[in-house]
CSV table of C-alpha atoms in Angstrom, one decimal:
chain,number,residue,atom,x,y,z
A,1,MET,CA,0.0,0.0,0.0
A,2,LYS,CA,1.0,3.7,-0.7
A,3,GLN,CA,1.7,5.6,2.4
A,4,LEU,CA,1.5,9.4,2.7
A,5,SER,CA,2.3,11.4,5.8
A,6,THR,CA,1.6,15.0,6.9
A,7,GLU,CA,4.9,15.9,5.5
A,8,ASP,CA,3.8,14.8,2.1
A,9,PHE,CA,0.4,16.6,2.5
A,10,SER,CA,2.2,19.8,3.2
A,11,LYS,CA,4.3,19.6,0.0
A,12,MET,CA,1.2,18.8,-2.2
A,13,GLU,CA,-0.3,21.3,-4.5
A,14,ARG,CA,-3.6,22.7,-3.0
A,15,ILE,CA,-5.9,20.9,-5.4
A,16,GLU,CA,-4.2,17.6,-5.0
A,17,ARG,CA,-4.4,17.8,-1.2
A,18,LEU,CA,-8.1,18.8,-1.4
A,19,ASN,CA,-8.9,15.8,-3.5
A,20,LEU,CA,-6.9,13.3,-1.4
A,21,ILE,CA,-8.3,14.5,2.0
A,22,ASN,CA,-11.7,15.0,0.9
A,23,SER,CA,-11.8,11.5,-0.5
A,24,CYS,CA,-10.0,9.6,2.2
A,25,THR,CA,-12.8,9.3,4.9
A,26,GLY,CA,-15.3,7.4,2.8
A,27,TYR,CA,-18.7,8.1,1.3
A,28,LYS,CA,-20.5,11.2,2.3
A,29,SER,CA,-24.1,12.2,2.1
A,30,ALA,CA,-25.2,14.5,-0.7
A,31,ASN,CA,-27.7,17.0,0.4
A,32,LEU,CA,-29.0,20.3,-1.0
A,33,ILE,CA,-29.5,22.9,1.8
A,34,ALA,CA,-32.2,25.3,0.8
A,35,THR,CA,-32.7,28.5,2.8
A,36,GLN,CA,-34.4,31.9,2.4
A,37,SER,CA,-33.1,35.4,3.4
A,38,ILE,CA,-35.1,37.6,5.7
A,39,ASP,CA,-36.1,39.6,2.6
A,40,GLY,CA,-37.4,36.4,0.8
A,41,LYS,CA,-34.5,35.6,-1.5
A,42,SER,CA,-34.1,31.7,-2.0
A,43,ASN,CA,-30.8,30.0,-2.0
A,44,ILE,CA,-29.7,26.4,-2.5
A,45,ALA,CA,-26.3,24.7,-2.1
A,46,ILE,CA,-24.8,21.3,-1.9
A,47,PHE,CA,-23.3,19.9,1.4
A,48,SER,CA,-21.6,16.7,2.1
A,49,SER,CA,-21.2,17.1,5.9
A,50,VAL,CA,-24.7,16.6,7.2
A,51,THR,CA,-24.4,14.0,10.0
A,52,HIS,CA,-26.8,12.2,12.2
A,53,LEU,CA,-26.4,13.3,15.9
A,54,GLY,CA,-29.1,11.6,17.8
A,55,SER,CA,-32.7,10.4,17.4
A,56,ASP,CA,-34.3,11.6,20.7
A,57,PRO,CA,-34.3,14.5,20.3
A,58,ALA,CA,-33.9,14.3,16.4
A,59,LEU,CA,-30.7,16.2,15.8
A,60,ILE,CA,-28.3,16.7,12.9
A,61,GLY,CA,-25.1,18.7,12.5
A,62,PHE,CA,-23.2,20.0,9.5
A,63,ILE,CA,-20.0,21.9,8.9
A,64,VAL,CA,-19.9,25.6,7.4
A,65,ARG,CA,-16.9,27.5,6.6
A,66,PRO,CA,-18.1,31.1,7.0
A,67,THR,CA,-15.3,32.8,5.1
A,68,THR,CA,-15.9,30.9,1.9
A,69,VAL,CA,-18.8,29.8,-0.2
A,70,PRO,CA,-21.6,29.0,0.4
A,71,ARG,CA,-22.0,32.1,2.4
A,72,ASP,CA,-25.6,32.7,1.9
A,73,THR,CA,-26.7,29.4,3.5
A,74,TYR,CA,-25.2,30.2,6.9
A,75,LYS,CA,-26.5,33.9,6.7
A,76,ASN,CA,-29.9,33.0,5.9
A,77,ILE,CA,-30.0,30.3,8.6
A,78,LYS,CA,-29.0,32.8,11.2
A,79,GLU,CA,-31.6,35.2,9.8
A,80,THR,CA,-34.7,32.9,9.7
A,81,GLY,CA,-33.7,30.1,12.0
A,82,TYR,CA,-34.8,27.4,9.6
A,83,PHE,CA,-33.4,25.5,6.5
A,84,THR,CA,-34.4,22.4,4.5
A,85,VAL,CA,-32.3,19.3,3.6
A,86,ASN,CA,-33.0,17.6,0.4
A,87,HIS,CA,-31.6,14.4,-0.8
A,88,VAL,CA,-29.9,14.4,-4.3
A,89,THR,CA,-31.1,11.9,-6.8
A,90,GLU,CA,-29.2,10.5,-9.8
A,91,SER,CA,-31.1,12.9,-12.2
A,92,MET,CA,-30.1,16.0,-10.2
A,93,ILE,CA,-26.4,15.5,-9.8
A,94,ALA,CA,-25.3,18.1,-12.6
A,95,ASP,CA,-27.4,20.8,-11.1
A,96,ALA,CA,-26.6,19.9,-7.5
A,97,HIS,CA,-22.9,20.2,-8.3
A,98,HIS,CA,-23.4,23.5,-10.0
A,99,THR,CA,-24.7,25.1,-6.8
A,100,SER,CA,-21.1,25.0,-5.6
A,101,ALA,CA,-20.1,27.8,-8.2
A,102,ASN,CA,-19.0,31.0,-6.7
A,103,TYR,CA,-22.1,33.2,-7.4
A,104,ALA,CA,-22.4,36.6,-5.8
A,105,PRO,CA,-24.3,36.8,-2.5
A,106,GLY,CA,-28.0,37.2,-3.1
A,107,ILE,CA,-27.9,35.1,-6.3
A,108,SER,CA,-30.3,32.2,-6.2
A,109,GLU,CA,-28.8,28.9,-7.5
A,110,PHE,CA,-32.5,27.9,-8.2
A,111,GLU,CA,-32.5,30.6,-11.0
A,112,LYS,CA,-29.0,29.3,-12.4
A,113,THR,CA,-30.0,25.6,-12.5
A,114,ASN,CA,-33.0,23.3,-13.4
A,115,LEU,CA,-33.5,22.9,-9.6
A,116,GLU,CA,-37.1,23.9,-8.7
A,117,GLU,CA,-38.5,25.4,-5.5
A,118,GLU,CA,-41.3,23.5,-3.8
A,119,TYR,CA,-43.3,25.1,-1.0
A,120,LYS,CA,-45.3,23.1,1.6
A,121,GLU,CA,-48.2,24.2,3.8
A,122,HIS,CA,-47.2,26.4,6.8
A,123,ILE,CA,-43.5,26.5,5.8
A,124,SER,CA,-41.9,29.6,4.2
A,125,ILE,CA,-38.5,28.0,3.4
A,126,PRO,CA,-38.3,26.2,0.0
A,127,PHE,CA,-37.6,22.6,-0.6
A,128,ALA,CA,-35.9,21.1,-3.6
A,129,LYS,CA,-38.8,19.6,-5.9
A,130,GLY,CA,-38.3,16.0,-6.7
A,131,SER,CA,-36.2,15.1,-3.8
A,132,PRO,CA,-37.5,11.8,-2.3
A,133,ILE,CA,-36.5,12.7,1.4
A,134,GLN,CA,-36.8,16.2,2.6
A,135,LEU,CA,-36.2,17.6,6.2
A,136,TYR,CA,-37.4,20.8,7.6
A,137,CYS,CA,-34.8,21.8,10.2
A,138,LYS,CA,-34.6,24.3,12.9
A,139,TYR,CA,-31.3,26.0,14.0
A,140,VAL,CA,-30.6,25.1,17.6
A,141,ASN,CA,-27.0,26.0,18.4
A,142,GLU,CA,-23.5,26.1,16.8
A,143,TYR,CA,-20.0,25.2,18.0
A,144,TYR,CA,-17.0,27.2,16.6
A,145,ILE,CA,-14.1,24.7,15.7
A,146,ALA,CA,-11.1,26.6,16.6
A,147,GLU,CA,-8.7,24.2,14.9
A,148,ASN,CA,-9.6,25.2,11.3
A,149,ASP,CA,-12.1,28.2,11.7
A,150,THR,CA,-15.2,26.2,10.8
A,151,ILE,CA,-18.7,26.1,12.5
A,152,HIS,CA,-20.6,23.1,13.4
A,153,VAL,CA,-24.3,24.0,13.1
A,154,ILE,CA,-26.7,21.8,15.3
A,155,ALA,CA,-30.2,21.6,14.2
A,156,SER,CA,-33.4,19.8,15.1
A,157,ILE,CA,-35.6,17.9,12.5
A,158,GLU,CA,-39.0,19.4,12.7
A,159,ASN,CA,-40.6,17.6,9.9
A,160,ILE,CA,-39.6,14.8,7.6
A,161,PHE,CA,-41.1,14.3,4.1
A,162,PHE,CA,-40.6,11.1,2.3
A,163,GLU,CA,-41.9,9.0,-0.6
A,164,GLU,CA,-44.0,6.3,1.1
A,165,ASN,CA,-42.5,3.4,-0.9
A,166,LEU,CA,-39.0,4.1,0.8
A,167,ARG,CA,-40.4,3.3,4.2
A,168,HIS,CA,-40.3,-0.2,5.9
A,169,ASP,CA,-42.7,-1.2,8.7
A,170,ASP,CA,-40.0,-0.7,11.4
A,171,GLY,CA,-39.5,3.0,10.3
A,172,TRP,CA,-36.4,2.6,8.3
A,173,LEU,CA,-36.2,4.5,5.0
A,174,GLN,CA,-34.4,2.4,2.2
A,175,ILE,CA,-32.7,5.3,0.4
A,176,ASP,CA,-31.6,3.4,-2.7
A,177,LYS,CA,-35.3,3.0,-3.7
A,178,GLY,CA,-35.3,6.8,-4.2
A,179,ASN,CA,-32.1,6.7,-6.5
A,180,VAL,CA,-30.3,8.9,-3.9
A,181,VAL,CA,-26.6,9.5,-4.5
A,182,ALA,CA,-23.5,9.6,-2.1
A,183,LEU,CA,-20.4,11.7,-2.6
A,184,ASN,CA,-16.8,10.4,-3.1
A,185,GLY,CA,-14.7,13.5,-2.3
A,186,LEU,CA,-15.7,16.9,-3.7
A,187,ASP,CA,-17.0,15.9,-7.1
A,188,GLY,CA,-17.6,12.2,-7.5
A,189,TYR,CA,-21.3,11.2,-7.4
A,190,CYS,CA,-22.1,7.5,-6.7
A,191,LEU,CA,-25.1,5.4,-6.8
A,192,PRO,CA,-25.3,3.0,-3.9
A,193,LYS,CA,-27.4,-0.2,-3.9
A,194,LEU,CA,-28.5,-2.0,-0.8
A,195,ILE,CA,-26.4,-5.3,-0.4
A,196,ASP,CA,-27.7,-6.3,3.0
A,197,ARG,CA,-29.4,-5.2,6.2
A,198,PHE,CA,-28.5,-6.7,9.5
A,199,GLN,CA,-30.5,-7.4,12.7
A,200,TYR,CA,-29.4,-5.8,16.0
A,201,ALA,CA,-25.8,-7.2,16.9
A,202,ARG,CA,-25.8,-9.4,19.9
A,203,LYS,CA,-22.7,-10.7,21.6
A,204,ASP,CA,-21.4,-14.2,20.8
A,205,THR,CA,-24.2,-14.6,18.1
A,206,PRO,CA,-23.5,-14.5,14.4
A,207,THR,CA,-24.7,-11.5,12.3
A,208,LYS,CA,-28.2,-12.1,11.1
A,209,SER,CA,-29.7,-10.7,7.9
A,210,PHE,CA,-33.1,-8.9,7.9
A,211,LEU,CA,-33.6,-9.7,4.3
A,212,LYS,CA,-32.6,-13.4,3.9
B,1,MET,CA,-45.4,12.4,0.1
B,2,LYS,CA,-45.8,11.3,3.7
B,3,GLN,CA,-45.1,13.9,6.4
B,4,LEU,CA,-44.0,13.2,10.0
B,5,SER,CA,-43.6,15.9,12.6
B,6,THR,CA,-41.7,16.1,16.0
B,7,GLU,CA,-45.1,15.2,17.5
B,8,ASP,CA,-45.1,12.0,15.6
B,9,PHE,CA,-41.4,11.2,16.4
B,10,SER,CA,-42.5,11.7,20.1
B,11,LYS,CA,-45.2,9.1,19.8
B,12,MET,CA,-43.0,6.5,18.1
B,13,GLU,CA,-41.7,3.5,19.7
B,14,ARG,CA,-37.9,3.8,20.4
B,15,ILE,CA,-36.7,1.4,17.6
B,16,GLU,CA,-38.9,2.8,15.0
B,17,ARG,CA,-37.8,6.4,15.8
B,18,LEU,CA,-34.1,5.2,15.8
B,19,ASN,CA,-34.6,3.7,12.3
B,20,LEU,CA,-36.3,6.5,10.9
B,21,ILE,CA,-34.0,9.4,12.2
B,22,ASN,CA,-30.8,7.4,11.4
B,23,SER,CA,-31.8,6.7,7.9
B,24,CYS,CA,-33.3,10.2,6.9
B,25,THR,CA,-30.0,12.2,6.5
B,26,GLY,CA,-28.7,10.2,3.6
B,27,TYR,CA,-25.7,7.8,3.1
B,28,LYS,CA,-23.0,7.7,5.8
B,29,SER,CA,-19.4,6.6,5.8
B,30,ALA,CA,-18.8,3.0,7.2
B,31,ASN,CA,-15.6,3.1,9.2
B,32,LEU,CA,-14.0,0.8,11.7
B,33,ILE,CA,-12.2,2.7,14.4
B,34,ALA,CA,-9.4,0.7,15.9
B,35,THR,CA,-7.7,1.6,19.2
B,36,GLN,CA,-5.5,0.3,21.9
B,37,SER,CA,-5.7,0.7,25.6
B,38,ILE,CA,-2.8,2.0,27.6
B,39,ASP,CA,-2.2,-1.7,28.7
B,40,GLY,CA,-2.1,-2.9,25.0
B,41,LYS,CA,-5.6,-4.2,24.7
B,42,SER,CA,-6.9,-3.7,21.1
B,43,ASN,CA,-10.5,-2.7,20.3
B,44,ILE,CA,-12.4,-2.1,17.1
B,45,ALA,CA,-15.8,-0.6,16.5
B,46,ILE,CA,-17.9,0.6,13.6
B,47,PHE,CA,-18.8,4.2,13.3
B,48,SER,CA,-21.0,6.1,10.7
B,49,SER,CA,-20.2,9.7,11.8
B,50,VAL,CA,-16.6,10.3,10.5
B,51,THR,CA,-16.7,13.5,8.5
B,52,HIS,CA,-14.2,15.5,6.6
B,53,LEU,CA,-13.5,18.9,8.5
B,54,GLY,CA,-10.9,20.3,6.3
B,55,SER,CA,-7.8,19.7,4.1
B,56,ASP,CA,-5.1,22.1,5.3
B,57,PRO,CA,-4.7,21.0,8.2
B,58,ALA,CA,-6.2,17.5,7.4
B,59,LEU,CA,-8.8,17.3,9.9
B,60,ILE,CA,-11.7,14.8,10.7
B,61,GLY,CA,-14.5,14.8,13.3
B,62,PHE,CA,-16.7,12.0,14.5
B,63,ILE,CA,-19.4,11.7,17.2
B,64,VAL,CA,-19.2,9.6,20.4
B,65,ARG,CA,-21.9,9.1,23.0
B,66,PRO,CA,-19.7,8.3,26.1
B,67,THR,CA,-22.5,6.9,28.1
B,68,THR,CA,-23.2,4.0,25.7
B,69,VAL,CA,-21.4,1.6,23.6
B,70,PRO,CA,-18.7,1.7,22.1
B,71,ARG,CA,-17.1,3.0,25.3
B,72,ASP,CA,-13.7,1.5,24.8
B,73,THR,CA,-13.1,3.5,21.6
B,74,TYR,CA,-13.3,6.9,23.4
B,75,LYS,CA,-11.5,5.6,26.5
B,76,ASN,CA,-8.6,4.3,24.4
B,77,ILE,CA,-8.2,7.4,22.4
B,78,LYS,CA,-8.1,9.5,25.5
B,79,GLU,CA,-5.4,7.2,27.0
B,80,THR,CA,-3.1,7.0,24.0
B,81,GLY,CA,-4.1,10.0,21.8
B,82,TYR,CA,-4.3,7.9,18.6
B,83,PHE,CA,-6.7,5.7,16.6
B,84,THR,CA,-7.0,4.3,13.1
B,85,VAL,CA,-9.9,4.8,10.6
B,86,ASN,CA,-10.4,1.8,8.3
B,87,HIS,CA,-12.8,1.4,5.4
B,88,VAL,CA,-15.3,-1.2,5.4
B,89,THR,CA,-15.5,-3.4,2.3
B,90,GLU,CA,-18.2,-5.6,0.9
B,91,SER,CA,-16.6,-8.8,2.3
B,92,MET,CA,-16.2,-7.2,5.8
B,93,ILE,CA,-19.8,-6.1,6.5
B,94,ALA,CA,-21.2,-9.0,8.7
B,95,ASP,CA,-18.1,-8.6,10.9
B,96,ALA,CA,-18.1,-4.8,11.0
B,97,HIS,CA,-21.7,-5.0,12.0
B,98,HIS,CA,-20.9,-7.4,14.9
B,99,THR,CA,-18.5,-4.8,16.3
B,100,SER,CA,-21.6,-3.0,17.5
B,101,ALA,CA,-22.6,-5.8,20.0
B,102,ASN,CA,-22.5,-4.9,23.5
B,103,TYR,CA,-19.4,-6.7,24.8
B,104,ALA,CA,-17.9,-5.9,28.3
B,105,PRO,CA,-15.2,-3.3,28.5
B,106,GLY,CA,-11.8,-4.7,27.5
B,107,ILE,CA,-13.1,-7.5,25.3
B,108,SER,CA,-11.5,-7.1,21.8
B,109,GLU,CA,-13.9,-7.3,18.9
B,110,PHE,CA,-10.8,-8.5,17.0
B,111,GLU,CA,-11.2,-11.9,18.9
B,112,LYS,CA,-15.0,-12.1,18.5
B,113,THR,CA,-14.9,-11.5,14.7
B,114,ASN,CA,-12.8,-12.6,11.6
B,115,LEU,CA,-11.4,-9.0,11.5
B,116,GLU,CA,-7.7,-9.1,11.8
B,117,GLU,CA,-5.1,-6.8,13.3
B,118,GLU,CA,-2.6,-5.2,11.0
B,119,TYR,CA,0.5,-3.4,12.4
B,120,LYS,CA,2.5,-1.0,10.5
B,121,GLU,CA,6.1,0.2,11.0
B,122,HIS,CA,6.5,2.8,13.8
B,123,ILE,CA,2.7,2.7,14.8
B,124,SER,CA,1.6,0.9,17.9
B,125,ILE,CA,-2.2,1.1,17.2
B,126,PRO,CA,-3.8,-1.7,15.1
B,127,PHE,CA,-5.3,-1.2,11.6
B,128,ALA,CA,-8.1,-3.5,10.1
B,129,LYS,CA,-6.4,-5.9,7.7
B,130,GLY,CA,-7.7,-5.8,4.1
B,131,SER,CA,-9.2,-2.3,4.3
B,132,PRO,CA,-8.2,-0.6,1.1
B,133,ILE,CA,-8.0,2.9,2.9
B,134,GLN,CA,-6.6,3.4,6.4
B,135,LEU,CA,-6.0,6.5,8.3
B,136,TYR,CA,-3.7,6.9,11.3
B,137,CYS,CA,-5.3,9.8,13.3
B,138,LYS,CA,-4.2,11.8,16.3
B,139,TYR,CA,-6.6,13.3,18.8
B,140,VAL,CA,-6.6,17.0,18.7
B,141,ASN,CA,-9.6,18.4,20.7
B,142,GLU,CA,-13.3,17.6,21.5
B,143,TYR,CA,-16.5,19.7,21.8
B,144,TYR,CA,-19.2,18.7,24.1
B,145,ILE,CA,-22.6,19.0,22.2
B,146,ALA,CA,-24.9,19.9,25.2
B,147,GLU,CA,-28.1,19.4,23.2
B,148,ASN,CA,-27.8,15.5,23.5
B,149,ASP,CA,-24.8,14.8,25.7
B,150,THR,CA,-22.6,13.7,22.8
B,151,ILE,CA,-18.8,14.6,22.1
B,152,HIS,CA,-17.7,15.8,18.7
B,153,VAL,CA,-14.0,14.4,18.6
B,154,ILE,CA,-11.6,16.4,16.3
B,155,ALA,CA,-8.5,14.6,15.0
B,156,SER,CA,-5.7,15.2,12.6
B,157,ILE,CA,-4.9,12.7,9.9
B,158,GLU,CA,-1.2,11.9,10.3
B,159,ASN,CA,-0.8,9.1,7.7
B,160,ILE,CA,-3.0,7.8,4.9
B,161,PHE,CA,-2.4,4.2,3.6
B,162,PHE,CA,-4.3,3.2,0.4
B,163,GLU,CA,-4.1,0.8,-2.5
B,164,GLU,CA,-2.4,2.5,-5.3
B,165,ASN,CA,-5.0,1.5,-7.9
B,166,LEU,CA,-7.7,3.8,-6.2
B,167,ARG,CA,-5.6,7.1,-6.7
B,168,HIS,CA,-6.1,9.4,-9.7
B,169,ASP,CA,-3.3,11.7,-10.9
B,170,ASP,CA,-5.0,14.6,-9.2
B,171,GLY,CA,-4.9,13.1,-5.9
B,172,TRP,CA,-8.6,11.7,-5.8
B,173,LEU,CA,-9.1,8.3,-4.4
B,174,GLN,CA,-11.9,6.5,-6.3
B,175,ILE,CA,-13.5,4.5,-3.4
B,176,ASP,CA,-15.7,2.2,-5.5
B,177,LYS,CA,-12.6,0.5,-6.9
B,178,GLY,CA,-12.0,-0.8,-3.3
B,179,ASN,CA,-15.5,-2.2,-2.9
B,180,VAL,CA,-16.1,0.2,0.1
B,181,VAL,CA,-19.6,0.3,1.4
B,182,ALA,CA,-21.8,3.1,2.7
B,183,LEU,CA,-24.3,2.9,5.5
B,184,ASN,CA,-28.1,3.6,5.3
B,185,GLY,CA,-29.3,4.1,8.8
B,186,LEU,CA,-28.0,1.9,11.5
B,187,ASP,CA,-27.8,-1.5,9.7
B,188,GLY,CA,-28.2,-1.1,5.8
B,189,TYR,CA,-25.1,-1.8,4.1
B,190,CYS,CA,-24.9,-0.4,0.5
B,191,LEU,CA,-22.3,-0.8,-2.3
B,192,PRO,CA,-22.0,2.6,-4.2
B,193,LYS,CA,-20.7,2.8,-7.9
B,194,LEU,CA,-19.4,5.9,-9.5
B,195,ILE,CA,-21.7,7.4,-11.9
B,196,ASP,CA,-19.9,10.7,-12.7
B,197,ARG,CA,-17.2,13.0,-11.6
B,198,PHE,CA,-17.6,16.7,-12.2
B,199,GLN,CA,-15.0,19.5,-12.8
B,200,TYR,CA,-14.8,22.5,-10.5
B,201,ALA,CA,-18.2,24.4,-10.9
B,202,ARG,CA,-17.9,27.8,-12.5
B,203,LYS,CA,-20.8,30.4,-12.5
B,204,ASP,CA,-22.8,30.5,-15.7
B,205,THR,CA,-21.0,27.5,-17.2
B,206,PRO,CA,-22.6,24.2,-17.6
B,207,THR,CA,-21.3,21.4,-15.4
B,208,LYS,CA,-18.6,19.4,-17.0
B,209,SER,CA,-17.7,15.8,-16.5
B,210,PHE,CA,-14.2,14.6,-15.8
B,211,LEU,CA,-14.9,11.3,-17.3
B,212,LYS,CA,-16.8,11.9,-20.6
């Protein structure tokens, strides 16, 4: 196996280091975060850092780097307190990727792509139309990560919208039925397929499939 | 689409809520974190919260819930300051899942599964043999997340080991060449395949593939 150390990282060109370090932790979720400014301007941007934090209460976290793009997302969340998380499907990947382009603040990526705003009853923040799982989230807190000047945003899941065919009787959403993609690094879009689902692991008992 | 709210979540049985909330944020990385206690006992446990935080310096984060399993992982990291992150391949999923069983503190999951310890020169912490991407990481800091009593561990990547055939000229590691899996919820193991890789997004310019 090839081995690279921190000394090797420091000698790398910026783009090579970005590609290597972004791809070395494994697959990442591909989510479009949609927001609205206090004066009603929509924004949508792709994020790969949305992480499950806990189920009771239902909490997620994601990382923003406030000094770089996407700036509008963080500003809008701070203004309104709310945002939506929308899963990216195979047919949305080119548009989802384009939301990472460096548009001037206030420009809506909904206008620059084929992504369409969808509005739900009693919710003023847009969703991404056609996304098979959509979360309506409320800003709860943030933790400043001093080591690299980023912010870990903590949010509660207020509502989950999903296509009914994804849901199993025990609450589990089978994401591959929605053609949802995963990210490999900054720019590699992958389509996962379920290979097995296992029952709760018990000590000294072989792993049992749910499916077989 | 089906809609569920916080009120619905609170009425759910615990397992149904766990399944729903764990699966609603999208695909997650599947990583085995291996550690060693100060008196030399090995431990390995599956995590789905390892997230890229930044490339310069190379930083990752992951979430631990210190009051539940896997307890040994966090204790060992605090004792030695180091751990390894190992990608899970298709052939490792049953054993990887079994590491989530509730063994008594001090019991090594390496002894309870077919997962094998691998040692590298000048590193005392074990890796998972056969994993195509392995990271040697150093504990840097932690942030207590008060909202649900979890800890966000921040670590630097000190060394990356990877199979050379995964690497592209621009530093990107193509993970699907290593048969690495992603997680859907707590227990769904999925095999992703690359569908496209895009060039850096530029405003008012259509998304361009790297591959076509």
